[in-house]
mmCIF file of C-alpha atoms in Angstrom:
data_model
loop_
_atom_site.group_PDB
_atom_site.id
_atom_site.type_symbol
_atom_site.label_atom_id
_atom_site.label_comp_id
_atom_site.label_asym_id
_atom_site.label_seq_id
_atom_site.Cartn_x
_atom_site.Cartn_y
_atom_site.Cartn_z
ATOM 1 C CA UNK A 134 -37.618 53.250 73.082
ATOM 2 C CA UNK A 135 -37.193 48.952 72.860
ATOM 3 C CA UNK A 136 -35.524 47.372 69.679
ATOM 4 C CA UNK A 137 -36.525 44.816 69.137
ATOM 5 C CA UNK A 138 -34.277 41.958 66.960
ATOM 6 C CA UNK A 139 -35.912 40.125 64.420
ATOM 7 C CA UNK A 140 -35.715 36.364 64.459
ATOM 8 C CA UNK A 141 -34.703 35.945 61.093
ATOM 9 C CA UNK A 142 -31.642 38.438 61.633
ATOM 10 C CA UNK A 143 -30.890 36.904 65.338
ATOM 11 C CA UNK A 144 -30.729 33.512 63.381
ATOM 12 C CA UNK A 145 -28.779 34.593 60.176
ATOM 13 C CA UNK A 146 -26.239 35.711 62.388
ATOM 14 C CA UNK A 147 -26.024 32.129 64.432
ATOM 15 C CA UNK A 148 -25.990 30.170 61.884
ATOM 16 C CA UNK A 149 -23.018 32.797 59.801
ATOM 17 C CA UNK A 150 -21.542 32.777 62.921
ATOM 18 C CA UNK A 151 -21.417 28.602 62.556
ATOM 19 C CA UNK A 152 -20.737 27.875 59.514
ATOM 20 C CA UNK A 153 -17.887 31.151 58.843
ATOM 21 C CA UNK A 154 -14.514 28.304 59.714
ATOM 22 C CA UNK A 155 -15.917 26.447 56.219
ATOM 23 C CA UNK A 156 -16.762 29.500 54.236
ATOM 24 C CA UNK A 157 -14.398 32.173 55.327
ATOM 25 C CA UNK A 158 -11.003 31.587 53.066
ATOM 26 C CA UNK A 159 -8.338 30.856 54.742
ATOM 27 C CA UNK A 160 -4.474 31.185 54.129
ATOM 28 C CA UNK A 161 -1.198 29.780 55.027
ATOM 29 C CA UNK A 162 2.688 29.566 53.631
ATOM 30 C CA UNK A 163 4.032 26.166 53.435
ATOM 31 C CA UNK A 164 7.337 25.091 51.332
ATOM 32 C CA UNK A 165 6.598 22.694 48.163
ATOM 33 C CA UNK A 166 8.287 19.111 48.477
ATOM 34 C CA UNK A 167 7.404 17.586 45.271
ATOM 35 C CA UNK A 168 4.979 18.517 42.219
ATOM 36 C CA UNK A 169 2.969 15.604 41.444
ATOM 37 C CA UNK A 170 2.661 16.712 38.240
ATOM 38 C CA UNK A 171 1.514 19.909 36.310
ATOM 39 C CA UNK A 172 -1.394 20.708 38.183
ATOM 40 C CA UNK A 173 -0.381 18.713 41.740
ATOM 41 C CA UNK A 174 2.013 19.277 44.106
ATOM 42 C CA UNK A 175 2.724 17.857 47.070
ATOM 43 C CA UNK A 176 3.724 20.384 50.458
ATOM 44 C CA UNK A 177 6.363 19.511 53.339
ATOM 45 C CA UNK A 178 3.457 18.352 55.526
ATOM 46 C CA UNK A 179 2.578 15.718 53.051
ATOM 47 C CA UNK A 180 -0.516 17.527 52.202
ATOM 48 C CA UNK A 181 -1.844 17.201 48.541
ATOM 49 C CA UNK A 182 -2.207 20.443 46.692
ATOM 50 C CA UNK A 183 -5.008 20.330 43.348
ATOM 51 C CA UNK A 184 -4.357 23.937 41.165
ATOM 52 C CA UNK A 185 -8.121 25.086 41.773
ATOM 53 C CA UNK A 186 -9.555 26.040 38.318
ATOM 54 C CA UNK A 187 -6.590 24.251 35.552
ATOM 55 C CA UNK A 188 -6.424 21.057 34.496
ATOM 56 C CA UNK A 189 -2.703 20.325 32.830
ATOM 57 C CA UNK A 190 -1.786 17.055 30.665
ATOM 58 C CA UNK A 191 -2.091 13.380 32.239
ATOM 59 C CA UNK A 192 0.644 11.317 32.315
ATOM 60 C CA UNK A 193 1.224 9.624 29.352
ATOM 61 C CA UNK A 194 -0.131 12.815 27.450
ATOM 62 C CA UNK A 195 1.615 14.912 25.322
ATOM 63 C CA UNK A 196 3.017 17.965 27.218
ATOM 64 C CA UNK A 197 2.532 16.297 30.219
ATOM 65 C CA UNK A 198 6.461 16.332 30.915
ATOM 66 C CA UNK A 199 6.586 19.838 29.671
ATOM 67 C CA UNK A 200 4.000 21.234 31.938
ATOM 68 C CA UNK A 201 5.202 19.466 35.140
ATOM 69 C CA UNK A 202 8.500 20.857 34.422
ATOM 70 C CA UNK A 203 6.810 24.566 34.452
ATOM 71 C CA UNK A 204 5.323 23.744 37.372
ATOM 72 C CA UNK A 205 8.843 22.753 38.797
ATOM 73 C CA UNK A 206 10.301 25.993 38.133
ATOM 74 C CA UNK A 207 8.137 28.041 39.798
ATOM 75 C CA UNK A 208 7.262 26.818 42.841
ATOM 76 C CA UNK A 209 9.736 23.250 43.632
ATOM 77 C CA UNK A 210 11.574 23.678 47.116
ATOM 78 C CA UNK A 211 10.147 26.883 47.405
ATOM 79 C CA UNK A 212 7.732 28.529 49.766
ATOM 80 C CA UNK A 213 4.265 29.424 48.573
ATOM 81 C CA UNK A 214 1.407 30.428 49.801
ATOM 82 C CA UNK A 215 -2.197 28.831 49.931
ATOM 83 C CA UNK A 216 -5.247 30.287 49.624
ATOM 84 C CA UNK A 217 -8.468 28.107 50.089
ATOM 85 C CA UNK A 218 -11.563 27.171 51.981
ATOM 86 C CA UNK A 219 -11.459 24.543 55.004
ATOM 87 C CA UNK A 220 -14.186 22.771 52.776
ATOM 88 C CA UNK A 221 -12.460 23.167 49.322
ATOM 89 C CA UNK A 222 -11.227 19.230 48.679
ATOM 90 C CA UNK A 223 -11.474 17.161 45.820
ATOM 91 C CA UNK A 224 -12.777 13.349 45.626
ATOM 92 C CA UNK A 225 -9.066 12.374 46.512
ATOM 93 C CA UNK A 226 -8.682 14.471 49.430
ATOM 94 C CA UNK A 227 -6.389 17.044 47.832
ATOM 95 C CA UNK A 228 -6.464 20.769 49.151
ATOM 96 C CA UNK A 229 -8.262 23.069 45.743
ATOM 97 C CA UNK A 230 -6.545 25.870 46.329
ATOM 98 C CA UNK A 231 -4.677 29.155 44.684
ATOM 99 C CA UNK A 232 -1.719 28.929 45.445
ATOM 100 C CA UNK A 233 1.139 32.032 45.222
ATOM 101 C CA UNK A 234 4.911 32.620 44.520
ATOM 102 C CA UNK A 235 5.516 35.921 46.060
ATOM 103 C CA UNK A 236 2.955 37.592 43.446
ATOM 104 C CA UNK A 237 2.126 35.778 40.648
ATOM 105 C CA UNK A 238 -0.712 33.232 40.875
ATOM 106 C CA UNK A 239 0.664 29.987 39.725
ATOM 107 C CA UNK A 240 -2.403 28.735 38.612
ATOM 108 C CA UNK A 241 -2.963 31.767 36.717
ATOM 109 C CA UNK A 242 0.496 31.227 35.245
ATOM 110 C CA UNK A 243 0.046 27.627 34.029
ATOM 111 C CA UNK A 244 -3.110 29.110 31.991
ATOM 112 C CA UNK A 245 -0.982 31.549 30.339
ATOM 113 C CA UNK A 246 2.277 29.819 29.496
ATOM 114 C CA UNK A 247 -0.099 27.345 27.607
ATOM 115 C CA UNK A 248 0.855 24.363 30.139
ATOM 116 C CA UNK A 249 -2.659 24.170 31.394
ATOM 117 C CA UNK A 250 -6.910 24.741 30.350
ATOM 118 C CA UNK A 251 -9.872 26.277 32.320
ATOM 119 C CA UNK A 252 -11.648 23.991 34.074
ATOM 120 C CA UNK A 253 -14.084 24.641 36.135
ATOM 121 C CA UNK A 254 -16.605 22.267 37.813
ATOM 122 C CA UNK A 255 -17.794 25.370 39.946
ATOM 123 C CA UNK A 256 -18.255 28.532 39.207
ATOM 124 C CA UNK A 257 -15.053 30.770 41.057
ATOM 125 C CA UNK A 258 -13.997 34.628 40.572
ATOM 126 C CA UNK A 259 -11.495 34.665 37.985
ATOM 127 C CA UNK A 260 -12.735 32.150 35.722
ATOM 128 C CA UNK A 261 -13.545 35.012 32.668
ATOM 129 C CA UNK A 262 -10.310 36.338 34.031
ATOM 130 C CA UNK A 263 -8.547 32.940 33.191
ATOM 131 C CA UNK A 264 -11.111 32.253 30.218
ATOM 132 C CA UNK A 265 -9.439 35.628 28.498
ATOM 133 C CA UNK A 266 -5.894 34.166 29.121
ATOM 134 C CA UNK A 267 -6.502 30.990 27.993
ATOM 135 C CA UNK A 268 -7.806 32.280 24.317
ATOM 136 C CA UNK A 269 -4.460 34.632 24.157
ATOM 137 C CA UNK A 270 -2.222 31.232 24.717
ATOM 138 C CA UNK A 271 -4.193 29.816 22.411
ATOM 139 C CA UNK A 272 -4.133 32.194 19.248
ATOM 140 C CA UNK A 273 -0.505 32.541 20.646
ATOM 141 C CA UNK A 274 -0.147 28.779 19.717
ATOM 142 C CA UNK A 275 1.673 28.492 23.130
ATOM 143 C CA UNK A 276 2.033 25.256 25.230
ATOM 144 C CA UNK A 277 -0.006 22.524 24.469
ATOM 145 C CA UNK A 278 -2.023 24.502 22.007
ATOM 146 C CA UNK A 279 1.501 25.209 19.803
ATOM 147 C CA UNK A 280 0.521 21.780 18.224
ATOM 148 C CA UNK A 281 -3.319 22.214 18.801
ATOM 149 C CA UNK A 282 -5.073 19.658 20.881
ATOM 150 C CA UNK A 283 -8.614 18.967 19.319
ATOM 151 C CA UNK A 284 -11.570 20.230 20.716
ATOM 152 C CA UNK A 285 -13.950 21.954 21.225
ATOM 153 C CA UNK A 286 -14.853 19.047 23.981
ATOM 154 C CA UNK A 287 -11.732 17.467 25.331
ATOM 155 C CA UNK A 288 -11.730 14.482 27.491
ATOM 156 C CA UNK A 289 -9.475 14.978 31.290
ATOM 157 C CA UNK A 290 -10.412 12.568 32.827
ATOM 158 C CA UNK A 291 -11.687 7.879 32.568
ATOM 159 C CA UNK A 292 -12.575 6.851 36.458
ATOM 160 C CA UNK A 293 -12.265 3.077 35.350
ATOM 161 C CA UNK A 294 -12.731 1.196 38.200
ATOM 162 C CA UNK A 295 -14.939 2.374 40.993
ATOM 163 C CA UNK A 296 -14.944 1.810 44.210
ATOM 164 C CA UNK A 297 -15.850 -1.621 45.313
ATOM 165 C CA UNK A 298 -17.684 -3.803 42.792
ATOM 166 C CA UNK A 299 -18.058 -2.043 39.349
ATOM 167 C CA UNK A 300 -20.743 -4.213 39.024
ATOM 168 C CA UNK A 301 -22.675 -2.961 41.930
ATOM 169 C CA UNK A 302 -21.199 1.013 41.606
ATOM 170 C CA UNK A 303 -21.760 1.293 37.774
ATOM 171 C CA UNK A 304 -21.907 4.946 38.702
ATOM 172 C CA UNK A 305 -18.422 5.071 40.134
ATOM 173 C CA UNK A 306 -16.979 4.873 36.787
ATOM 174 C CA UNK A 307 -17.545 8.136 35.422
ATOM 175 C CA UNK A 308 -15.944 9.948 32.356
ATOM 176 C CA UNK A 309 -15.360 14.083 32.683
ATOM 177 C CA UNK A 310 -14.557 16.252 29.802
ATOM 178 C CA UNK A 311 -14.179 19.874 29.678
ATOM 179 C CA UNK A 312 -15.707 22.282 26.975
ATOM 180 C CA UNK A 313 -12.127 23.769 25.885
ATOM 181 C CA UNK A 314 -13.193 26.319 23.599
ATOM 182 C CA UNK A 315 -14.129 30.034 23.509
ATOM 183 C CA UNK A 316 -18.178 29.457 23.095
ATOM 184 C CA UNK A 317 -20.819 27.805 24.880
ATOM 185 C CA UNK A 318 -21.005 24.296 23.277
ATOM 186 C CA UNK A 319 -24.038 21.956 22.319
ATOM 187 C CA UNK A 320 -23.436 18.159 23.582
ATOM 188 C CA UNK A 321 -25.904 16.917 20.732
ATOM 189 C CA UNK A 322 -24.777 14.413 18.147
ATOM 190 C CA UNK A 323 -21.055 14.571 20.265
ATOM 191 C CA UNK A 324 -20.258 10.434 20.606
ATOM 192 C CA UNK A 325 -17.979 8.583 23.418
ATOM 193 C CA UNK A 326 -16.705 5.157 22.747
ATOM 194 C CA UNK A 327 -14.564 2.675 24.368
ATOM 195 C CA UNK A 328 -12.475 -0.209 22.977
ATOM 196 C CA UNK A 329 -14.962 -2.720 22.308
ATOM 197 C CA UNK A 330 -17.489 -0.554 21.030
ATOM 198 C CA UNK A 331 -19.900 0.381 23.342
ATOM 199 C CA UNK A 332 -21.190 3.899 23.161
ATOM 200 C CA UNK A 333 -22.746 7.231 24.143
ATOM 201 C CA UNK A 334 -24.755 9.659 22.384
ATOM 202 C CA UNK A 335 -25.018 13.095 24.335
ATOM 203 C CA UNK A 336 -28.469 13.820 24.170
ATOM 204 C CA UNK A 337 -28.830 17.818 23.718
ATOM 205 C CA UNK A 338 -27.023 20.246 26.619
ATOM 206 C CA UNK A 339 -25.327 23.264 26.349
ATOM 207 C CA UNK A 340 -22.044 23.126 28.379
ATOM 208 C CA UNK A 341 -20.765 27.078 28.996
ATOM 209 C CA UNK A 342 -16.664 27.627 28.562
ATOM 210 C CA UNK A 343 -14.130 25.846 30.466
ATOM 211 C CA UNK A 344 -16.957 23.950 32.576
ATOM 212 C CA UNK A 345 -16.877 20.162 32.528
ATOM 213 C CA UNK A 346 -19.875 17.788 31.661
ATOM 214 C CA UNK A 347 -19.696 13.951 33.793
ATOM 215 C CA UNK A 348 -20.726 10.686 32.070
ATOM 216 C CA UNK A 349 -21.249 8.068 34.693
ATOM 217 C CA UNK A 350 -21.763 4.734 33.551
ATOM 218 C CA UNK A 351 -24.979 3.476 35.280
ATOM 219 C CA UNK A 352 -27.872 4.599 35.405
ATOM 220 C CA UNK A 353 -30.036 8.436 36.330
ATOM 221 C CA UNK A 354 -31.429 11.164 35.968
ATOM 222 C CA UNK A 355 -29.737 13.440 33.677
ATOM 223 C CA UNK A 356 -28.782 17.041 35.246
ATOM 224 C CA UNK A 357 -27.636 20.438 34.998
ATOM 225 C CA UNK A 358 -26.321 22.690 38.028
ATOM 226 C CA UNK A 359 -24.281 25.596 37.831
ATOM 227 C CA UNK A 360 -23.361 25.458 34.259
ATOM 228 C CA UNK A 361 -22.100 21.953 34.300
ATOM 229 C CA UNK A 362 -24.031 18.589 33.320
ATOM 230 C CA UNK A 363 -24.170 14.803 34.195
ATOM 231 C CA UNK A 364 -25.177 12.229 31.728
ATOM 232 C CA UNK A 365 -26.036 8.705 32.681
ATOM 233 C CA UNK A 366 -24.987 6.321 30.286
ATOM 234 C CA UNK A 367 -27.158 3.644 31.932
ATOM 235 C CA UNK A 368 -25.214 0.772 30.626
ATOM 236 C CA UNK A 369 -22.593 0.532 33.336
ATOM 237 C CA UNK A 370 -19.814 -0.587 34.185
ATOM 238 C CA UNK A 371 -18.369 -0.104 30.882
ATOM 239 C CA UNK A 372 -14.978 0.762 31.590
ATOM 240 C CA UNK A 373 -12.147 -1.678 31.293
ATOM 241 C CA UNK A 374 -9.809 -1.466 34.779
ATOM 242 C CA UNK A 375 -6.514 -2.845 33.318
ATOM 243 C CA UNK A 376 -7.021 -1.561 30.034
ATOM 244 C CA UNK A 377 -9.033 0.525 27.765
ATOM 245 C CA UNK A 378 -9.391 3.677 25.751
ATOM 246 C CA UNK A 379 -11.952 6.660 25.633
ATOM 247 C CA UNK A 380 -12.736 8.043 22.366
ATOM 248 C CA UNK A 381 -14.498 11.094 21.161
ATOM 249 C CA UNK A 382 -16.409 12.071 18.237
ATOM 250 C CA UNK A 383 -18.084 15.081 17.142
ATOM 251 C CA UNK A 384 -21.093 15.367 15.797
ATOM 252 C CA UNK A 385 -19.864 14.755 12.190
ATOM 253 C CA UNK A 386 -17.816 11.266 13.368
ATOM 254 C CA UNK A 387 -14.866 13.178 13.319
ATOM 255 C CA UNK A 388 -12.319 11.233 16.441
ATOM 256 C CA UNK A 389 -11.500 14.552 18.271
ATOM 257 C CA UNK A 390 -10.023 12.850 21.762
ATOM 258 C CA UNK A 391 -8.457 9.639 22.876
ATOM 259 C CA UNK A 392 -7.786 9.243 26.291
ATOM 260 C CA UNK A 393 -6.187 5.828 27.429
ATOM 261 C CA UNK A 394 -6.230 3.696 30.954
ATOM 262 C CA UNK A 395 -3.054 1.899 31.761
ATOM 263 C CA UNK A 396 -3.786 -1.002 34.876
ATOM 264 C CA UNK A 397 -4.113 1.047 37.760
ATOM 265 C CA UNK A 398 -2.943 4.172 37.022
ATOM 266 C CA UNK A 399 -5.924 6.599 36.379
ATOM 267 C CA UNK A 400 -8.105 4.156 38.657
ATOM 268 C CA UNK A 401 -8.347 6.142 41.922
ATOM 269 C CA UNK A 402 -10.545 5.462 44.362
ATOM 270 C CA UNK A 403 -12.460 8.458 45.112
ATOM 271 C CA UNK A 404 -13.548 9.299 48.197
ATOM 272 C CA UNK A 405 -17.383 11.141 47.924
ATOM 273 C CA UNK A 406 -18.991 10.768 44.057
ATOM 274 C CA UNK A 407 -17.899 13.656 41.931
ATOM 275 C CA UNK A 408 -20.999 14.794 41.019
#
């Protein structure tokens, strides 16, 4: 009996084979040579690794040193296991990965100890579990939650210095925010403002717990992709590269977060667009 192998399956297996080096998880061991902050390390071979799914306080923000020190206690000088895929890098060419010390998953430990919050750009399998860890840390007032960090929406990044001339690349400027609450959040009425009182008021849009919202300074069509919202201010460039402050207000006009930009410290040029 002659067996006919459908062309569809032949093409499927062919493309799966060709793409497997890019999609398959990869794991390797390395020594941590330096701790950059609460969620970023540098390996002995010079590569930078950004912990997948977690965001710790930035330089100059409350609890920055605490989160960095906690991270250092876990990993500095130790042999770690990096789990990622060949294509998982962020816009600064840092590898996005799960990092293990023995059987301890460092990403999850930061969230459970309260020194970082869940940070989802694209869905990943452990997100629901980590959101539960975050809720427990919030209830127990651990780490960054001990004095409250505002919310339910929080500014995580202000990228003020676009690649090239800001006037010709206004969408290279952006602000990223994250829903740090345990429930879906309707954005209508929240507002962003710079030091010169340029103001962006969010239209309707729902962001899930842990997911991010991005506001680019230039023009474009607002979109939703995999639970992540992207809005366009339509008036860029907005942010002063040398010194500025992003202010976030809730729909009642209450100030709920602020993020300061000093010099070029937060103005690292990205290699790729953030959305």
